Amino acid sequence: MLRIVVCVSGGGTNLQAILDGVETGKITNTEVIAVISNNAKAGALERAKARNIPGIVLSPKKYSDREAYNQAFTEKMKELEPDLVVLAGFLVKIPPQMVSAFSGRIVNIHPSLIPSFCGVGYYGLKVHEKVLERGVKVTGATVHFVNDGMDEGPIIAQKAVCVEEEDTPEILQRRVMEQAEWILLPKAIDDIANDRIRIVGNRVCSVAGGNGK
């Protein structure tokens, strides 16, 4: 059974996709053991509470400096002992010590086709605003493993989404969620849980059959 901790800063729509996936069997051999947020008012915490999943608030504002926060965050994650950490709309950079401690066991969902519209400053609605400003015709989402860089880890999967002429950032954000994010992230978790993919060095490899599936 893959034990996962989901980290999220906002409403938690990707968290909900994960919870629904576990409930309906789209995600197998997986248990969400905790939800961590840097925002005490995050809707994701209510989603966790509704499923009797522990919700933990760890805000940088409550610590003397970022190093103190990074240490506390890392220690809490080590205490929880997850097999996989899932960043599902988490707007805090993962501390280097956590990346090291959970190497190859942290995944992130990003709302663009990496390497486009990613890196410092590209998060949430800002990504879709930049997509529309640039005038590209296709965007999408990417699930990737996390390393020390910003959106630079090995890519697990991507899915393209068309940009329409009348799109606003909000409309495009919703379409990318529905057509890409809520599909890619549950599938990636299920693939990891059933040993169908694994990270080798800086590459993601598919494993035929996985755990007999």
Tab-separated table of C-alpha atoms in Angstrom:
chain	number	residue	atom	x	y	z
A	1	MET	CA	0.000	0.000	0.000
A	2	LEU	CA	1.422	3.364	-1.089
A	3	ARG	CA	1.134	5.883	1.747
A	4	ILE	CA	0.937	9.431	0.412
A	5	VAL	CA	0.945	12.910	1.904
A	6	VAL	CA	-0.651	15.595	-0.256
A	7	CYS	CA	0.596	19.189	0.042
A	8	VAL	CA	-1.738	21.936	-1.156
A	9	SER	CA	-2.174	25.682	-0.670
A	10	GLY	CA	-5.667	26.421	-1.984
A	11	GLY	CA	-9.035	24.899	-2.709
A	12	GLY	CA	-7.743	21.414	-3.320
A	13	THR	CA	-9.345	20.415	-6.614
A	14	ASN	CA	-6.404	18.151	-7.429
A	15	LEU	CA	-6.621	16.720	-3.919
A	16	GLN	CA	-10.286	15.984	-4.591
A	17	ALA	CA	-9.348	14.218	-7.815
A	18	ILE	CA	-6.975	12.050	-5.809
A	19	LEU	CA	-9.536	11.314	-3.085
A	20	ASP	CA	-12.183	10.474	-5.673
A	21	GLY	CA	-9.688	8.301	-7.539
A	22	VAL	CA	-8.939	6.277	-4.430
A	23	GLU	CA	-12.647	5.930	-3.654
A	24	THR	CA	-13.649	4.827	-7.164
A	25	GLY	CA	-10.683	2.538	-7.731
A	26	LYS	CA	-8.953	4.639	-10.391
A	27	ILE	CA	-6.091	4.853	-7.891
A	28	THR	CA	-5.329	1.484	-6.323
A	29	ASN	CA	-3.014	0.298	-3.550
A	30	THR	CA	-2.924	3.853	-2.193
A	31	GLU	CA	-3.831	5.572	1.069
A	32	VAL	CA	-3.820	9.341	1.741
A	33	ILE	CA	-2.413	9.539	5.268
A	34	ALA	CA	-2.316	13.341	5.664
A	35	VAL	CA	-2.835	16.684	3.952
A	36	ILE	CA	-0.399	19.521	4.625
A	37	SER	CA	-1.104	23.166	3.826
A	38	ASN	CA	0.775	26.415	4.355
A	39	ASN	CA	-2.607	28.160	4.478
A	40	ALA	CA	-4.890	27.658	7.463
A	41	LYS	CA	-7.888	28.782	5.371
A	42	ALA	CA	-7.221	26.413	2.479
A	43	GLY	CA	-10.326	24.662	1.231
A	44	ALA	CA	-8.220	21.530	0.871
A	45	LEU	CA	-8.219	21.147	4.646
A	46	GLU	CA	-12.006	20.926	4.628
A	47	ARG	CA	-11.851	18.300	1.898
A	48	ALA	CA	-9.446	16.290	4.047
A	49	LYS	CA	-11.644	16.684	7.123
A	50	ALA	CA	-14.647	15.406	5.183
A	51	ARG	CA	-12.734	12.165	4.548
A	52	ASN	CA	-11.367	11.917	8.107
A	53	ILE	CA	-7.841	12.557	6.873
A	54	PRO	CA	-5.548	14.532	9.211
A	55	GLY	CA	-5.027	18.113	8.046
A	56	ILE	CA	-1.796	19.802	9.107
A	57	VAL	CA	-1.079	23.538	8.827
A	58	LEU	CA	2.572	24.531	8.462
A	59	SER	CA	2.844	28.223	7.605
A	60	PRO	CA	6.222	29.947	7.072
A	61	LYS	CA	4.739	32.983	8.836
A	62	LYS	CA	4.746	31.072	12.115
A	63	TYR	CA	8.527	30.596	12.100
A	64	SER	CA	11.394	32.977	12.809
A	65	ASP	CA	12.904	32.510	9.356
A	66	ARG	CA	12.723	30.279	6.304
A	67	GLU	CA	15.437	27.948	7.563
A	68	ALA	CA	13.446	27.255	10.742
A	69	TYR	CA	10.370	26.581	8.652
A	70	ASN	CA	12.245	24.308	6.258
A	71	GLN	CA	13.571	22.292	9.182
A	72	ALA	CA	10.133	21.962	10.790
A	73	PHE	CA	8.519	21.041	7.483
A	74	THR	CA	11.115	18.375	6.778
A	75	GLU	CA	10.907	16.912	10.268
A	76	LYS	CA	7.102	16.712	10.079
A	77	MET	CA	7.340	14.885	6.766
A	78	LYS	CA	9.882	12.451	8.183
A	79	GLU	CA	7.566	11.885	11.154
A	80	LEU	CA	4.685	11.004	8.816
A	81	GLU	CA	6.891	8.572	6.849
A	82	PRO	CA	5.052	8.697	3.499
A	83	ASP	CA	6.086	6.553	0.575
A	84	LEU	CA	5.245	9.440	-1.757
A	85	VAL	CA	4.797	13.195	-1.314
A	86	VAL	CA	2.336	14.746	-3.785
A	87	LEU	CA	2.425	18.488	-4.466
A	88	ALA	CA	-1.064	19.366	-5.691
A	89	GLY	CA	-1.075	23.131	-6.044
A	90	PHE	CA	1.465	23.764	-3.295
A	91	LEU	CA	2.941	27.275	-3.462
A	92	VAL	CA	5.944	26.705	-1.212
A	93	LYS	CA	9.348	25.646	-2.518
A	94	ILE	CA	10.290	22.261	-1.122
A	95	PRO	CA	13.364	22.559	1.150
A	96	PRO	CA	16.587	21.042	-0.221
A	97	GLN	CA	16.861	18.810	2.833
A	98	MET	CA	13.410	17.363	2.123
A	99	VAL	CA	14.250	16.816	-1.548
A	100	SER	CA	17.323	14.914	-0.381
A	101	ALA	CA	15.489	12.902	2.283
A	102	PHE	CA	12.679	11.931	-0.121
A	103	SER	CA	14.688	11.704	-3.342
A	104	GLY	CA	12.603	10.148	-6.116
A	105	ARG	CA	9.525	10.201	-3.872
A	106	ILE	CA	8.106	13.694	-4.468
A	107	VAL	CA	5.880	14.491	-7.457
A	108	ASN	CA	4.323	17.756	-8.591
A	109	ILE	CA	1.514	18.755	-10.958
A	110	HIS	CA	2.207	21.904	-13.006
A	111	PRO	CA	-0.425	23.585	-15.223
A	112	SER	CA	1.629	23.897	-18.410
A	113	LEU	CA	3.643	21.778	-20.809
A	114	ILE	CA	7.071	21.995	-19.180
A	115	PRO	CA	9.523	23.510	-20.154
A	116	SER	CA	7.064	26.208	-21.286
A	117	PHE	CA	5.586	28.593	-18.709
A	118	CYS	CA	7.306	27.154	-15.675
A	119	GLY	CA	9.902	28.095	-13.091
A	120	VAL	CA	10.027	31.045	-10.708
A	121	GLY	CA	6.890	33.184	-10.842
A	122	TYR	CA	4.818	30.685	-12.829
A	123	TYR	CA	2.105	29.287	-10.593
A	124	GLY	CA	-1.673	29.115	-10.400
A	125	LEU	CA	-3.594	31.583	-12.540
A	126	LYS	CA	-0.379	33.404	-13.490
A	127	VAL	CA	0.554	30.496	-15.756
A	128	HIS	CA	-2.658	30.812	-17.764
A	129	GLU	CA	-2.370	34.599	-17.939
A	130	LYS	CA	1.071	34.231	-19.520
A	131	VAL	CA	-0.163	31.537	-21.913
A	132	LEU	CA	-2.860	33.895	-23.200
A	133	GLU	CA	-0.470	36.859	-23.351
A	134	ARG	CA	1.935	34.840	-25.502
A	135	GLY	CA	-0.834	33.679	-27.810
A	136	VAL	CA	0.060	30.004	-27.896
A	137	LYS	CA	-2.523	27.613	-29.318
A	138	VAL	CA	-1.821	24.595	-27.108
A	139	THR	CA	-1.087	24.387	-23.407
A	140	GLY	CA	-1.643	21.562	-20.925
A	141	ALA	CA	-0.279	20.062	-17.721
A	142	THR	CA	2.749	18.101	-16.567
A	143	VAL	CA	3.381	15.670	-13.725
A	144	HIS	CA	7.041	15.421	-12.777
A	145	PHE	CA	9.339	14.274	-10.024
A	146	VAL	CA	10.760	17.073	-7.874
A	147	ASN	CA	14.455	17.872	-7.667
A	148	ASP	CA	16.417	20.871	-6.396
A	149	GLY	CA	15.368	23.010	-9.372
A	150	MET	CA	12.045	24.752	-9.951
A	151	ASP	CA	9.876	22.585	-12.223
A	152	GLU	CA	13.028	20.893	-13.525
A	153	GLY	CA	12.619	17.297	-12.316
A	154	PRO	CA	12.119	14.271	-14.603
A	155	ILE	CA	8.781	14.335	-16.415
A	156	ILE	CA	6.339	11.517	-15.715
A	157	ALA	CA	3.497	12.498	-18.069
A	158	GLN	CA	2.043	15.410	-20.010
A	159	LYS	CA	-1.317	16.110	-21.625
A	160	ALA	CA	-2.086	18.841	-24.142
A	161	VAL	CA	-5.117	21.127	-23.983
A	162	CYS	CA	-6.247	23.480	-26.744
A	163	VAL	CA	-6.450	27.216	-26.123
A	164	GLU	CA	-9.662	28.768	-27.436
A	165	GLU	CA	-10.076	32.292	-28.829
A	166	GLU	CA	-12.525	33.440	-26.170
A	167	ASP	CA	-10.558	32.050	-23.225
A	168	THR	CA	-9.978	34.065	-20.083
A	169	PRO	CA	-7.312	32.900	-17.603
A	170	GLU	CA	-10.074	31.501	-15.396
A	171	ILE	CA	-11.777	29.586	-18.208
A	172	LEU	CA	-8.471	28.187	-19.444
A	173	GLN	CA	-7.441	27.213	-15.935
A	174	ARG	CA	-10.646	25.224	-15.508
A	175	ARG	CA	-10.231	23.466	-18.873
A	176	VAL	CA	-6.641	22.494	-18.076
A	177	MET	CA	-7.790	21.107	-14.739
A	178	GLU	CA	-10.654	19.097	-16.235
A	179	GLN	CA	-8.887	17.851	-19.358
A	180	ALA	CA	-5.380	17.333	-18.002
A	181	GLU	CA	-4.584	17.795	-14.307
A	182	TRP	CA	-7.403	15.696	-12.854
A	183	ILE	CA	-6.510	12.893	-15.279
A	184	LEU	CA	-2.707	12.966	-15.158
A	185	LEU	CA	-2.133	13.178	-11.408
A	186	PRO	CA	-4.358	10.249	-10.334
A	187	LYS	CA	-2.911	8.091	-13.125
A	188	ALA	CA	0.664	8.935	-12.126
A	189	ILE	CA	-0.046	8.024	-8.509
A	190	ASP	CA	-1.664	4.748	-9.553
A	191	ASP	CA	1.285	3.936	-11.820
A	192	ILE	CA	3.733	4.581	-8.978
A	193	ALA	CA	1.617	2.605	-6.503
A	194	ASN	CA	1.583	-0.370	-8.849
A	195	ASP	CA	5.249	-0.100	-9.829
A	196	ARG	CA	4.509	0.686	-13.483
A	197	ILE	CA	6.896	3.637	-13.453
A	198	ARG	CA	10.029	4.408	-11.520
A	199	ILE	CA	12.797	6.977	-11.593
A	200	VAL	CA	16.276	5.837	-12.612
A	201	GLY	CA	18.903	8.551	-12.395
A	202	ASN	CA	17.298	11.539	-14.081
A	203	ARG	CA	14.861	9.581	-16.213
A	204	VAL	CA	11.426	8.108	-15.687
A	205	CYS	CA	11.173	4.517	-16.888
A	206	SER	CA	8.073	2.466	-17.621
A	207	VAL	CA	7.948	-1.016	-16.175
A	208	ALA	CA	5.911	-3.477	-18.223
A	209	GLY	CA	3.201	-5.124	-16.184
A	210	GLY	CA	4.057	-3.516	-12.859
A	211	ASN	CA	2.570	-5.398	-9.931
A	212	GLY	CA	0.862	-7.915	-12.136
A	213	LYS	CA	-1.347	-5.271	-13.743
